[in-house]
Coordinates of C-alpha atoms and ligand atoms in Angstrom, one line a residue:
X1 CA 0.0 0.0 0.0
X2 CA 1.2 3.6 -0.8
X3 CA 1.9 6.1 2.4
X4 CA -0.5 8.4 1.4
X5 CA -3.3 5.3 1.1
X6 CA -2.3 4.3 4.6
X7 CA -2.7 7.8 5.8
X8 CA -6.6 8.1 4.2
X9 CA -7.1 4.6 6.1
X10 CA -6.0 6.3 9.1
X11 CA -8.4 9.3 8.7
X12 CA -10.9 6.8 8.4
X13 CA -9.7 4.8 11.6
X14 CA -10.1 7.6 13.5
X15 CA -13.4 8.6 12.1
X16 CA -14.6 5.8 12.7
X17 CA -13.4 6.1 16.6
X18 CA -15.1 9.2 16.7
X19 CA -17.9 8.9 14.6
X20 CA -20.5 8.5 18.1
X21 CA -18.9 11.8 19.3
X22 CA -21.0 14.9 18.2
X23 CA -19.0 18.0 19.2
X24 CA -15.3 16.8 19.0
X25 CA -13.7 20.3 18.4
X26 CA -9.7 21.1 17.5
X27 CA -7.9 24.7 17.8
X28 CA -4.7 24.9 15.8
X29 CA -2.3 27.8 16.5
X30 CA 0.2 28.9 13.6
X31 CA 2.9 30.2 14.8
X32 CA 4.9 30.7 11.4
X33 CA 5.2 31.8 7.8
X34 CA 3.1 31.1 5.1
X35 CA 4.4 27.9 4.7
X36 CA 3.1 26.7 8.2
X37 CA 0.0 28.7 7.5
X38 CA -0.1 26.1 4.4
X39 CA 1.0 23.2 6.4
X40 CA -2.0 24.8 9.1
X41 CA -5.0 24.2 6.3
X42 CA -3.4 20.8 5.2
X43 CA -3.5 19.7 9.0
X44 CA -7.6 21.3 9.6
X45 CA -8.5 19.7 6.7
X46 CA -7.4 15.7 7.9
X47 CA -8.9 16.6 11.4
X48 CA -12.2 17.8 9.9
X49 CA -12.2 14.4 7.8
X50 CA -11.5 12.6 11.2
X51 CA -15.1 14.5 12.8
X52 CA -13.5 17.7 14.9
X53 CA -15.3 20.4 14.3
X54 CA -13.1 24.2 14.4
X55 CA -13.2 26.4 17.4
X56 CA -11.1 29.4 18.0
X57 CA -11.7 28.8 21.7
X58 CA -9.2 26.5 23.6
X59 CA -11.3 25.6 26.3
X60 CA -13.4 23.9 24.3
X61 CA -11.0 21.7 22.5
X62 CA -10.9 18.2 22.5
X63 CA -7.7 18.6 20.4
X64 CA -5.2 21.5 20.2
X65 CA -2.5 21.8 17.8
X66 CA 0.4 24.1 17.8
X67 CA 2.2 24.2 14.1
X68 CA 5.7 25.8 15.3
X69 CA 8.4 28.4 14.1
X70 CA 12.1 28.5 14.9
X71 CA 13.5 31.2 12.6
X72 CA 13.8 33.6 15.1
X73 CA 14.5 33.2 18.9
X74 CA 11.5 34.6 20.8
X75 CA 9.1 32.2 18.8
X76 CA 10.4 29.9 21.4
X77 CA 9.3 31.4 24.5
X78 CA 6.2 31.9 23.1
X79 CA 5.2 28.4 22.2
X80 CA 6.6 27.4 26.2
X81 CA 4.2 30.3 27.8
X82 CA 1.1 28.4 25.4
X83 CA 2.1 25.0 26.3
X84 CA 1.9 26.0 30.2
X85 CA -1.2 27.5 29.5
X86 CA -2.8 24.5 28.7
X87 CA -1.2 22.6 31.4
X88 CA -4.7 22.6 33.2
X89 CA -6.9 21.6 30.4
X90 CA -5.2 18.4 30.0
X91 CA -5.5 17.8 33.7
X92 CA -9.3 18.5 34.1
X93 CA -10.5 17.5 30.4
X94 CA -8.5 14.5 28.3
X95 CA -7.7 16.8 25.1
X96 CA -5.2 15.4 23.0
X97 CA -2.2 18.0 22.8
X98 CA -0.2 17.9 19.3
X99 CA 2.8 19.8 18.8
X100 CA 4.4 20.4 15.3
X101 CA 6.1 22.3 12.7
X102 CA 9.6 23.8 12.0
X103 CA 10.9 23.9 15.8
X104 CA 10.3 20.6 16.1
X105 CA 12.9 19.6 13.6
X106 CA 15.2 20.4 16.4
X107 CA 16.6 17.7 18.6
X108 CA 17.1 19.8 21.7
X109 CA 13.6 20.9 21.4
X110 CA 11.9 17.7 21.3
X111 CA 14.3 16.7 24.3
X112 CA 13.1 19.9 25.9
X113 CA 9.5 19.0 25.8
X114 CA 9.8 15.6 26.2
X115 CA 11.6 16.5 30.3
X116 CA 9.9 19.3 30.8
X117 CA 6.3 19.0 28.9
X118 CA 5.8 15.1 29.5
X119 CA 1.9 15.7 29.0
X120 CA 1.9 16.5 25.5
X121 CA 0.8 13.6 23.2
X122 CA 2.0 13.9 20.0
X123 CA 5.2 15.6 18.2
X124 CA 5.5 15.7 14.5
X125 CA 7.9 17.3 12.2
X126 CA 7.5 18.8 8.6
X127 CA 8.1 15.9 7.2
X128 CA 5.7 14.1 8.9
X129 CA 2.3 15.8 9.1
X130 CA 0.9 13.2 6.6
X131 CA 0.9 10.8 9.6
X132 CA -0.6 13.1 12.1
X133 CA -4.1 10.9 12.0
X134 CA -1.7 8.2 12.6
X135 CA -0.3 9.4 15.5
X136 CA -3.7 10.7 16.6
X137 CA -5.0 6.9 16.1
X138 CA -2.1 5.7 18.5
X139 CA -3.0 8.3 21.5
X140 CA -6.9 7.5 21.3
X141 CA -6.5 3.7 20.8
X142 CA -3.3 2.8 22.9
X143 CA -2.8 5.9 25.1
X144 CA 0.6 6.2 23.8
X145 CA 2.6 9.2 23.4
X146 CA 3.8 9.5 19.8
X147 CA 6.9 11.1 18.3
X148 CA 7.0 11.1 14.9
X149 CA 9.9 13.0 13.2
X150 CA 12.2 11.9 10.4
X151 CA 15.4 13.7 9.5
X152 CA 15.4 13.2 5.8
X153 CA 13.5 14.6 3.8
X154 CA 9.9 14.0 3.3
X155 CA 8.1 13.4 0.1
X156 CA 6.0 15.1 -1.7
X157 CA 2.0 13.7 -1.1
X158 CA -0.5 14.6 -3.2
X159 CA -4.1 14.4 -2.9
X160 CA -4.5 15.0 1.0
X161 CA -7.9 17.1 2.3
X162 CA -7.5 20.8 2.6
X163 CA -9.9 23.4 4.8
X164 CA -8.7 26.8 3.2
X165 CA -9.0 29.8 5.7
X166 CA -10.3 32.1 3.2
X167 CA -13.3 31.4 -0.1
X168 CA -11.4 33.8 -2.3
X169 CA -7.6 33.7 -1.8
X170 CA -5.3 30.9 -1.3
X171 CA -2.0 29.6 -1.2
X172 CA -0.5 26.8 -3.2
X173 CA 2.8 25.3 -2.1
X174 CA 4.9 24.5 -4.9
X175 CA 8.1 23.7 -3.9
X176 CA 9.4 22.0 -0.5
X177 CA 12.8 23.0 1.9
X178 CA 15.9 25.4 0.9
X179 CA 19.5 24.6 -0.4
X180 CA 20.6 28.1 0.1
X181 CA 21.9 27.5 3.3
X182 CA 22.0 31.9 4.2
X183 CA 24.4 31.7 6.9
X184 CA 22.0 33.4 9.7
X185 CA 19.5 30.9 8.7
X186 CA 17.7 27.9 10.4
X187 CA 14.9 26.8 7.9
X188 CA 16.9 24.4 5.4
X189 CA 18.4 21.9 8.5
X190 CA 14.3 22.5 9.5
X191 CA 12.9 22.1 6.1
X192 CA 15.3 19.9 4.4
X193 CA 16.7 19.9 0.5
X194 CA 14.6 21.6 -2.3
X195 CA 11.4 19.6 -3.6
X196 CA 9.5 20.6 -6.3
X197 CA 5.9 19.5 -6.8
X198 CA 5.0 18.2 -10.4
X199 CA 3.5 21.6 -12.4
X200 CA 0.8 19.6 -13.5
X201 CA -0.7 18.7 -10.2
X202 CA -0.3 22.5 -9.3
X203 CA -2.1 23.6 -12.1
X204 CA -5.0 21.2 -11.6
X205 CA -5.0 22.4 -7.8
X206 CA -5.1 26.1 -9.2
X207 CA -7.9 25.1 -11.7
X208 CA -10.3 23.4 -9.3
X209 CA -9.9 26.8 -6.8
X210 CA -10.9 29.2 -9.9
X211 CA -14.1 26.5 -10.3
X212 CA -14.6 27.0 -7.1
X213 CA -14.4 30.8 -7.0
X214 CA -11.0 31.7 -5.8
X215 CA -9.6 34.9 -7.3
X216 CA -6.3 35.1 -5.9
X217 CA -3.4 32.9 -5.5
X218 CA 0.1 33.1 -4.0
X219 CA 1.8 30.1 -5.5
X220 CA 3.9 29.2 -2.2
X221 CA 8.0 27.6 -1.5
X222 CA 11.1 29.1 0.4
X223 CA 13.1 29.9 -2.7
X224 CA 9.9 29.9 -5.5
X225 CA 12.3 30.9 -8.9
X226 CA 14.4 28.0 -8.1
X227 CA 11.2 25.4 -8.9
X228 CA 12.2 22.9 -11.3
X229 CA 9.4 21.8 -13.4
X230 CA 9.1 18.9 -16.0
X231 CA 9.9 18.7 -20.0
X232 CA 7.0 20.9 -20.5
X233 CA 6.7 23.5 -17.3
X234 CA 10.6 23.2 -16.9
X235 CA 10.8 26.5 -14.2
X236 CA 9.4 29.1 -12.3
X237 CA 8.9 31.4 -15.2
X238 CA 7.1 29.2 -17.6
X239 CA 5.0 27.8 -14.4
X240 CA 4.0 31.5 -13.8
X241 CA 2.9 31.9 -17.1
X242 CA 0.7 29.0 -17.0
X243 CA -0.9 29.8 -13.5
X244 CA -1.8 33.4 -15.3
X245 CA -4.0 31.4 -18.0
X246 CA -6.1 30.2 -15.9
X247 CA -9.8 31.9 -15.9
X248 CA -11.3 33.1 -13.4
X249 CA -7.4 33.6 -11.0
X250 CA -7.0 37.5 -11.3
X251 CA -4.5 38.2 -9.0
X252 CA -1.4 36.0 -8.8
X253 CA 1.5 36.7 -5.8
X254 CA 4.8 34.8 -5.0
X255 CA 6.5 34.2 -2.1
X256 CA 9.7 34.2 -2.0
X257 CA 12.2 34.8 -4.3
X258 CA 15.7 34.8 -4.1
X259 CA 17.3 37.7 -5.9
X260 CA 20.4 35.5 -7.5
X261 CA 17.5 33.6 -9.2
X262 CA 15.1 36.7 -10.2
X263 CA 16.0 36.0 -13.8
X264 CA 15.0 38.0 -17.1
X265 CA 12.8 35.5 -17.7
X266 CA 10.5 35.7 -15.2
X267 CA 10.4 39.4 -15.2
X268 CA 9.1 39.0 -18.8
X269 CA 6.7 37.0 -17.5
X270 CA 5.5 39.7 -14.9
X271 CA 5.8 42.7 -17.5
X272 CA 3.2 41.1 -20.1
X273 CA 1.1 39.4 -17.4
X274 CA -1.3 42.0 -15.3
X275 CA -2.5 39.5 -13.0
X276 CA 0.6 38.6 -11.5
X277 CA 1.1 41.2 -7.9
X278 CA 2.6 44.6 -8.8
X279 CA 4.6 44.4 -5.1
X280 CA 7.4 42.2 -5.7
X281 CA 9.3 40.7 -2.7
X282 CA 13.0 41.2 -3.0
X283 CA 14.6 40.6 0.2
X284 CA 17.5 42.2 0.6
X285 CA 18.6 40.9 3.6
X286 CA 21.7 43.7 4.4
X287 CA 23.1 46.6 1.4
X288 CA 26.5 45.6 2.6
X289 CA 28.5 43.6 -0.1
X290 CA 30.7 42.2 2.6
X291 CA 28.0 41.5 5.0
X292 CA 26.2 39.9 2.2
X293 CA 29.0 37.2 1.1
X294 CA 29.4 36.4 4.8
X295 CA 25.3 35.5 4.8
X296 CA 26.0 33.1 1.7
X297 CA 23.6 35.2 -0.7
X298 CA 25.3 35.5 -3.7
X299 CA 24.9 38.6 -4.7
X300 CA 26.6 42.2 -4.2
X301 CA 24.8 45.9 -3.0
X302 CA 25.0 46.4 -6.7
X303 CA 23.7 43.4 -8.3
X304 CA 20.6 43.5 -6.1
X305 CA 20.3 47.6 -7.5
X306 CA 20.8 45.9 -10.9
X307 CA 17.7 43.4 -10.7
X308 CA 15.8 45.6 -9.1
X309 CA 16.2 48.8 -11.3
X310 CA 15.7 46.1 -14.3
X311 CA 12.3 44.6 -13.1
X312 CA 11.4 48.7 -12.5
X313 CA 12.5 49.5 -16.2
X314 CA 10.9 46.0 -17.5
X315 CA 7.8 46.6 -15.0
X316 CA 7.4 50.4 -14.2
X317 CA 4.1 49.6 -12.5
X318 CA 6.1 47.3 -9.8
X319 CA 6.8 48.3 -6.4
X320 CA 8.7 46.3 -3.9
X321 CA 9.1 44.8 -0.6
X322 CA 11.4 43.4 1.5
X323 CA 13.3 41.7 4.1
X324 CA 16.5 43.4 6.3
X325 CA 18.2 41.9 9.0
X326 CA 19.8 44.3 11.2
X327 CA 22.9 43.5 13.2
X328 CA 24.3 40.2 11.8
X329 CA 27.4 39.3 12.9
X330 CA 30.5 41.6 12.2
X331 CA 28.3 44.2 10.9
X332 CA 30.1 47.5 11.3
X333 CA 28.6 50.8 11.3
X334 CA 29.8 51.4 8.0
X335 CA 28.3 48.0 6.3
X336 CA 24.3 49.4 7.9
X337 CA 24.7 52.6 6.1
X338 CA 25.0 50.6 3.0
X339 CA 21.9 49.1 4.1
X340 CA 20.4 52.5 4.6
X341 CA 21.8 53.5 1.2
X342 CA 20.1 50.8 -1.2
X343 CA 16.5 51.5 1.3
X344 CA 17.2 55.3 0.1
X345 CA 17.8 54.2 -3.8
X346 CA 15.3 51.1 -4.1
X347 CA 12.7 52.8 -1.7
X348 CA 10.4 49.6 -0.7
X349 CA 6.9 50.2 -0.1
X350 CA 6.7 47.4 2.4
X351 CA 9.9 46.3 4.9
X352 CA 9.9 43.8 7.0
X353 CA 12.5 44.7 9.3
X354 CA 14.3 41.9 11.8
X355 CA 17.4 42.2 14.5
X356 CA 19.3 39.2 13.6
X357 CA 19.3 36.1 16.3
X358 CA 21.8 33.5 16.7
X359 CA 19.9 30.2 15.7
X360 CA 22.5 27.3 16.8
X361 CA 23.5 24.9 14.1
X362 CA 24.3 27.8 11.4
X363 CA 27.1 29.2 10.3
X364 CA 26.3 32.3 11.5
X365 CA 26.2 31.1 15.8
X366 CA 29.5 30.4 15.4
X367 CA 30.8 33.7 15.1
X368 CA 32.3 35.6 18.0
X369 CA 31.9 38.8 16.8
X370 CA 28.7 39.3 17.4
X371 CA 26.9 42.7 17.3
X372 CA 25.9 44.0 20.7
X373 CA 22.1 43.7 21.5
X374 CA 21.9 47.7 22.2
X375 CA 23.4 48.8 18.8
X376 CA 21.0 45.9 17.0
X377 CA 18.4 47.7 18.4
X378 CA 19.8 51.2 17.7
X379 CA 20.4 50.4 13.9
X380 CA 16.6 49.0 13.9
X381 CA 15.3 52.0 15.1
X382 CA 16.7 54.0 12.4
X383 CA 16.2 51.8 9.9
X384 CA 12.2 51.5 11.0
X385 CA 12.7 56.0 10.9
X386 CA 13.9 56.4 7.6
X387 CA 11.4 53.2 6.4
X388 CA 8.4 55.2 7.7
X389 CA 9.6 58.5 6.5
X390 CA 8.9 57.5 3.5
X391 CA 5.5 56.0 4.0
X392 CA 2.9 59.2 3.3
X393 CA 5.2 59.9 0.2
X394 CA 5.0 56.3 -1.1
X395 CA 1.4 56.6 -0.3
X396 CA 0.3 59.5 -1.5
X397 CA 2.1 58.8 -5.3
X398 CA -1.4 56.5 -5.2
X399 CA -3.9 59.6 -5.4
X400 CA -5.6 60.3 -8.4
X401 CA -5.2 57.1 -9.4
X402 CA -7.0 54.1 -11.1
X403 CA -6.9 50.9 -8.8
X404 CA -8.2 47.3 -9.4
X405 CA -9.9 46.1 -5.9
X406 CA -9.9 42.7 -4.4
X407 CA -13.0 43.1 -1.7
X408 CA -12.4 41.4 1.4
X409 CA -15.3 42.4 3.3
X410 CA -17.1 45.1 5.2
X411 CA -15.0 47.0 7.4
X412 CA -14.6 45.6 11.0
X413 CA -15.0 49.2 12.5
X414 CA -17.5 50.9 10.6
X415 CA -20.0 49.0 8.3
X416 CA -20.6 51.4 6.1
X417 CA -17.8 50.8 4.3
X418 CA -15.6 48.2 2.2
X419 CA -12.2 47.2 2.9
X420 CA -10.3 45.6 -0.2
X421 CA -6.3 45.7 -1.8
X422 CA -4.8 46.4 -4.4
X423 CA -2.5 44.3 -6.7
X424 CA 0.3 46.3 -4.8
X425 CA -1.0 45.3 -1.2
X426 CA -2.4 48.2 -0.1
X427 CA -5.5 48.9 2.2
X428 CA -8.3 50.3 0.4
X429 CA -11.5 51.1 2.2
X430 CA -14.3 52.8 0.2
X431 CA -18.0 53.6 0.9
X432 CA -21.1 51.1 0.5
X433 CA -22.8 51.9 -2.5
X434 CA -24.1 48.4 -2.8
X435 CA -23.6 44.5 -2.0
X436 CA -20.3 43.2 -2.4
X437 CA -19.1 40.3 -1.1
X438 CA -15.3 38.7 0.0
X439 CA -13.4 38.3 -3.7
X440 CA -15.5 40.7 -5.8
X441 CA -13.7 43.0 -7.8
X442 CA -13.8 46.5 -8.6
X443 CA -12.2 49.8 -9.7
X444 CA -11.6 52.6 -7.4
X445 CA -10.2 55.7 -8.0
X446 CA -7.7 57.1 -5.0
X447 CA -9.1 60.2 -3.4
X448 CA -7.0 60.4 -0.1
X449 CA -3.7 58.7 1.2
X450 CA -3.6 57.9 5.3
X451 CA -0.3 55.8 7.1
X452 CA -2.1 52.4 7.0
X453 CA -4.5 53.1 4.3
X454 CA -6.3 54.9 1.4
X455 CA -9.5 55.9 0.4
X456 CA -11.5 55.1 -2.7
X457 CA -14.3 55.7 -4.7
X458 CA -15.6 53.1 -7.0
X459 CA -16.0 53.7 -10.8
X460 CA -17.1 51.9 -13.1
Ligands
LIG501 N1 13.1 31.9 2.2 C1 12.7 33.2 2.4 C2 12.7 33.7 3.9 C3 12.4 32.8 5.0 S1 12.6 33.4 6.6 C4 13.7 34.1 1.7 O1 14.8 33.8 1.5 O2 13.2 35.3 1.5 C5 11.9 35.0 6.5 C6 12.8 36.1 6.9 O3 13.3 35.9 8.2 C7 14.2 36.1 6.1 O4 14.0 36.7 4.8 C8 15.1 36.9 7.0 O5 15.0 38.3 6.7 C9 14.5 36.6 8.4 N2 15.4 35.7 9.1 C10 15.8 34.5 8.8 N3 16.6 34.0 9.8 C11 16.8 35.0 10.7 C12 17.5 35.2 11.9 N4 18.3 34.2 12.3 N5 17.4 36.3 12.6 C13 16.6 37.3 12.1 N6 15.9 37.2 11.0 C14 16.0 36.1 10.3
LIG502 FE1 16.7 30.8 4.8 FE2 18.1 31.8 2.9 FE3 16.7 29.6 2.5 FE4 15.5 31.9 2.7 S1 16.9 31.3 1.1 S2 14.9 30.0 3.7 S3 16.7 33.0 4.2 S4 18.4 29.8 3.9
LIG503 FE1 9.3 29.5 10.5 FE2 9.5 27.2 9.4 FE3 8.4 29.2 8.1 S1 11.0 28.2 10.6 S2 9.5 31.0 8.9 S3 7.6 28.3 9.9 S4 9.6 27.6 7.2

């Protein structure tokens, strides 16, 4: 029998063990990127085949499931505070208590929670979240507690239940792990080697969501431009292309590239496709070329100025965003104002800004010159200054303008108007001049520019 058989028999073991119960709820917590969120609907949709029912509420669980992250150091306090939280709800009510995700890829970590967390059931890695209704078979039939990890790396499976958090936007993982190897950088001894799934069974995923009504897709992998296709789909480019062909999808997003792989290709692809995001995501990481060859990137200050003035001249329409990490090891003052100096040239609409942590196992942990924790924090402070000096300007470029709206929904605080984005990302909210619901689309033309938003008016 195939794994992924063995795992649909499972789901039906455990259904089947369940099948009396009525209310059997779960709660799952992601505590990661997009990936996890990913990993997060794959893992709702086996425990909704298996009879639990979602709650956002953790008392009520009969199950709760914490999908981890480990790229940064204070994700780990944070999933200890939540396991001692529900310390008493195991004690007074049986729920089962799953753990999984990235930090669990770590040996110390599942050491750590096997000492000091003996109650928790069941730990499962990345590669393993196929056999969760497995493992969840073992605790409810022999009481056991499971731990199911593998090192290697996992394959692909196809064909396993999804619940999607959203009717009119999803994501669609396309490639598995990370060879990059970024020297600061935990997620490929997490993640494991690069997989790629076949293009075809991606497209038919992406053609079954625009049947269904999706409008938006954000095709999904840690380094997406390094996919490796088939004879016919062979890379990211041409898979790009494809996924813009399909009817109904009007808004396509990646996430991420790598800018050593950004090739022309694939910004020909976004310059004659309008459905693929105007923000593109160029992390930048730091503007210093020294600092940048110590991270293993690949490329210099000027190379990444290169690709991005090239998609700008190839794409005028494009804006960017990005990622910086502020105080890697041996960074000198002189190597951050290079950082501030491509932020000045590039000017990124959107920065994710983050003071580097030492994740043991890398490269980078085993530096000793190490930036003190004040002057991280200084240099982040101005970078987030001069980031958000530039926000009303980047903003108010938008006035006057004709945008395409994806409508999300009636604003939480005030009902009278619509919240939607653009194909750049941005927070539109415009009055309600009709019925509209989650995934309509309309035009609205920019009338005023705030920090965290602008306003609209439809026309037609
Ligand atoms: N594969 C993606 C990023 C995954 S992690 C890419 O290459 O773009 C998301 C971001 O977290 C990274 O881009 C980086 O900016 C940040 N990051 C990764 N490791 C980090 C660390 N040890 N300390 C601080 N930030 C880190
Ligand atoms: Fe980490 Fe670099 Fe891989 Fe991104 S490309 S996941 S930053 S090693
Ligand atoms: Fe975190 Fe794993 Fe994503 S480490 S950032 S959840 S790939």
């Amino acid at each position: 029998m195939q794994q992924i058989e063995i795992d649909k028999k499972y789901i039906e073991e455990v259904y089947n063990l369940n099948k009396n119960c009525d209310y059997l709820k779960y709660t799952i917590m992601t505590m990661g990127c997009q990936l996890n969120e990913n990993d997060s609907e794959k893992i709702s949709g086996m425990l909704e085949e298996m009879n639990y029912k979602y709650t956002d509420n953790f008392e009520d669980a009969d199950l709760i499931v914490f999908n981890t992250c480990c790229v940064r150091e204070n994700a780990e306090e944070k999933l200890f505070g939540k396991i001692g939280e529900v310390k008493n709800l195991k004690e007074n009510k049986n729920v089962i208590l799953a753990i999984g995700g990235c930090m669990m890829q770590e040996k110390n970590m599942v050491e750590k929670i096997k000492k000091s967390y003996p109650y928790v059931d069941i730990v499962f890695g990345t590669h393993t979240i196929h056999k969760l209704p497995e493992d969840i078979f073992r605790v409810l039939s022999e009481r056991n507690k499971v731990r199911d990890i593998i090192d290697i790396d996992g394959d692909i499976y196809e064909g396993m239940p999804i619940k999607r958090n959203s009717s009119y936007k999803a994501s669609v993982t396309i490639m598995y792990g990370c060879n990059n190897f970024c020297s600061y950088c935990i997620v490929p001894y997490v993640r494991g080697r690069e997989r790629s799934r076949d293009p075809e069974r991606i497209l038919e995923e992406i053609r079954m969501l625009a049947k269904e009504g999706y409008k938006e897709i954000t095709l999904l992998g840690q380094n997406v431009n390094s996919y490796k296709g088939d004879d016919k789909i062979k890379n990211f480019a041409e898979l790009l292309d494809e996924v813009c062909k399909i009817d109904g999808i009007e808004f396509v997003n990646f996430i991420s590239p790598h800018p050593k792989d950004f090739t022309d290709d694939v910004i020909e692809v976004i310059a004659k496709n309008p459905k693929v995001t105007r923000i593109i995501h160029l992390p930048l990481q730091s503007g210093s070329t020294k600092v940048l060859k110590e991270m293993n990137r690949k490329y210099t200050k000027e190379q990444f100025i290169e690709r991005a003035n090239k998609i700008k001249k190839m794409c005028p329409d494009v804006v960017f965003s990005t990622d910086i990490i502020v105080g890697y090891a041996g960074e000198t003052e002189e190597d951050f104002e290079d950082t501030l100096d491509v932020v000045r040239q590039i000017n990124f609409e959107q920065i994710y800004m983050f003071i580097y942590s030492i994740r043991e196992g890398t490269v980078g942990a085993k530096r000793e010159d190490q930036v003190p924790e004040d002057i991280k924090h200084a240099r982040f402070d101005r970078l987030k200054e001069l980031y958000e000096s530039r926000v009303d300007e980047n903003n108010e470029k938008y006035i006057g303008t004709c945008q395409k709206i994806l409508i999300e929904g009636l604003s939480k605080n005030n009902p009278n108007t619509y919240t939607g984005r653009t194909n750049t990302n941005k927070v539109v909210i415009f009055d309600k001049d009709g019925d509209y619901k989650p995934g309509d689309i309309i035009n609205c033309k920019i009338t005023e520019a705030h920090k965290w938003y602008l306003k609209g008016e439809k026309v037609n």
